[in-house]
XYZ file of C-alpha atoms in Angstrom:
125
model
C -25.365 62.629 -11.524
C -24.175 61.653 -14.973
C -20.462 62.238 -13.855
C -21.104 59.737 -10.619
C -22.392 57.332 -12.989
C -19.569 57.127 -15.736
C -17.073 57.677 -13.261
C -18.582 54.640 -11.747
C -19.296 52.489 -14.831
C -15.155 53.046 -15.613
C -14.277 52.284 -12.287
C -16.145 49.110 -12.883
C -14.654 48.294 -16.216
C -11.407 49.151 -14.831
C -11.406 46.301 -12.062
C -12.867 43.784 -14.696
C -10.249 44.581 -17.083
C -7.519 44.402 -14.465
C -8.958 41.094 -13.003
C -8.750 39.843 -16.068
C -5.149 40.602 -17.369
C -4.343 39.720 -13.550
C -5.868 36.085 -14.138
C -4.004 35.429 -17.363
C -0.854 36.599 -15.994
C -1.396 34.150 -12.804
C -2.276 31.926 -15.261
C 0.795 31.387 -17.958
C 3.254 32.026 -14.748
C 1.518 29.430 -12.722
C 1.560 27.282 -16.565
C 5.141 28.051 -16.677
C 5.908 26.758 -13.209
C 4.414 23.412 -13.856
C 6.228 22.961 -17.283
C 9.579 23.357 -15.264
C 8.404 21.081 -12.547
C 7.138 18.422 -14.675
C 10.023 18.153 -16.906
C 12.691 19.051 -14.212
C 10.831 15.969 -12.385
C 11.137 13.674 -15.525
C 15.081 14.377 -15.994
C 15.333 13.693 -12.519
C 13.706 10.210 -12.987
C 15.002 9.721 -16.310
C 18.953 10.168 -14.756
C 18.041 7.941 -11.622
C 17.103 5.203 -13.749
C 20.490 5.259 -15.712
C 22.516 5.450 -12.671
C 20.344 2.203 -11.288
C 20.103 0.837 -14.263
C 24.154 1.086 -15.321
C 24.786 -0.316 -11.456
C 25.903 2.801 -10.009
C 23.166 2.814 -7.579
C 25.898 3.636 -4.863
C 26.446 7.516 -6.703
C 22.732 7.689 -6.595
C 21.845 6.708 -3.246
C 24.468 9.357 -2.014
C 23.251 11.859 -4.032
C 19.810 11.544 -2.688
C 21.143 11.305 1.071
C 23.102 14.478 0.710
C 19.187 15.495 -0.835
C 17.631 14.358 2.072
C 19.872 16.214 4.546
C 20.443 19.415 2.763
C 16.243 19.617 2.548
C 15.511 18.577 6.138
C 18.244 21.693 7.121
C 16.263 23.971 4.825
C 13.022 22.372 5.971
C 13.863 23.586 10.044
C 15.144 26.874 8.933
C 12.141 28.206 7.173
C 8.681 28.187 8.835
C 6.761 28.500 5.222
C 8.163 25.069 3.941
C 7.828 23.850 7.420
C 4.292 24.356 8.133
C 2.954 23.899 4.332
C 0.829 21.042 4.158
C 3.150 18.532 3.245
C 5.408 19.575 5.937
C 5.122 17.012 8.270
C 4.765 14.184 5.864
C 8.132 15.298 4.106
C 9.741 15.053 7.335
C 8.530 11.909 8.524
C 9.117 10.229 5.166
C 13.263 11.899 6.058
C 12.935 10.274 9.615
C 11.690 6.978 8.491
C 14.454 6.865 5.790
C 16.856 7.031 8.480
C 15.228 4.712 11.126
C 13.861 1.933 8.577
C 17.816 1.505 6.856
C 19.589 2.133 10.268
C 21.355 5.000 8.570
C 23.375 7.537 11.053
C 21.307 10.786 11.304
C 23.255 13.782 10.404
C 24.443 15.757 13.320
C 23.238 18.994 11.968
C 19.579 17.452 11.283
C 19.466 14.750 14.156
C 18.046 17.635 17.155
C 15.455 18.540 14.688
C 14.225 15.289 13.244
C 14.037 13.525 16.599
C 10.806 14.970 17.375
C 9.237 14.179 14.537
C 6.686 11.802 15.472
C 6.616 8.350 13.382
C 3.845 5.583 13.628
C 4.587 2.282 15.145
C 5.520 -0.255 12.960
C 6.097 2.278 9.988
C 9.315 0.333 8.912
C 7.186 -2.853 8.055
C 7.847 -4.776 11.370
């Protein structure tokens, strides 16, 4: 009985300690992923605010097309991204890009974007 009950009470101990060092590793990677996201997100806005701001909103704008088309592809490709919950937002915010400026679709995203479903009047008419 005394062998069932220390086996036990290190069993126990054992799934403590390895919940914990499993927390703080989610932790400091999950810590780790913001870091890179926040200041990846502030270059990003920091260098789209020279471009604009120098007048080469032109080099911008076609960056963030070829964006918009590379991410849409990627978006149809991969179920994950696709039905994550921002999903269908994302790719209503591509579709409404294109239909608010009257920009061509992209051949290779046109099929896939066209049944995305947009509300009427969502270009502010």
């Amino acid at each position: 009985m005394k062998k069932v009950l220390l086996c036990l009470l290190f069993l126990i101990i054992g799934a403590l300690a390895g919940s914990i060092i499993t927390g703080y590793i989610a932790r400091e990677i999950h810590n780790r992923w913001a870091v890179m996201f926040y200041t990846g997100m502030l270059g990003s806005a920091a260098n789209d605010a020279l471009l604009i701001k120098s007048g080469d909103s032109a080099i911008l704008l076609e960056r963030h097309e070829r964006t918009i088309r590379t991410m849409v592809a990627e978006l149809r490709d991969n179920e994950s991204l696709r039905s994550s919950i921002v999903g269908d937002a994302s790719l209503k915010a591509a579709k409404r890009f294109y239909i608010c400026t009257n920009t061509p679709m992209p051949e290779e995203i046109n099929g896939f974007l066209k049944d995305v479903e947009m509300f009427e009047n969502e270009c502010g008419e």
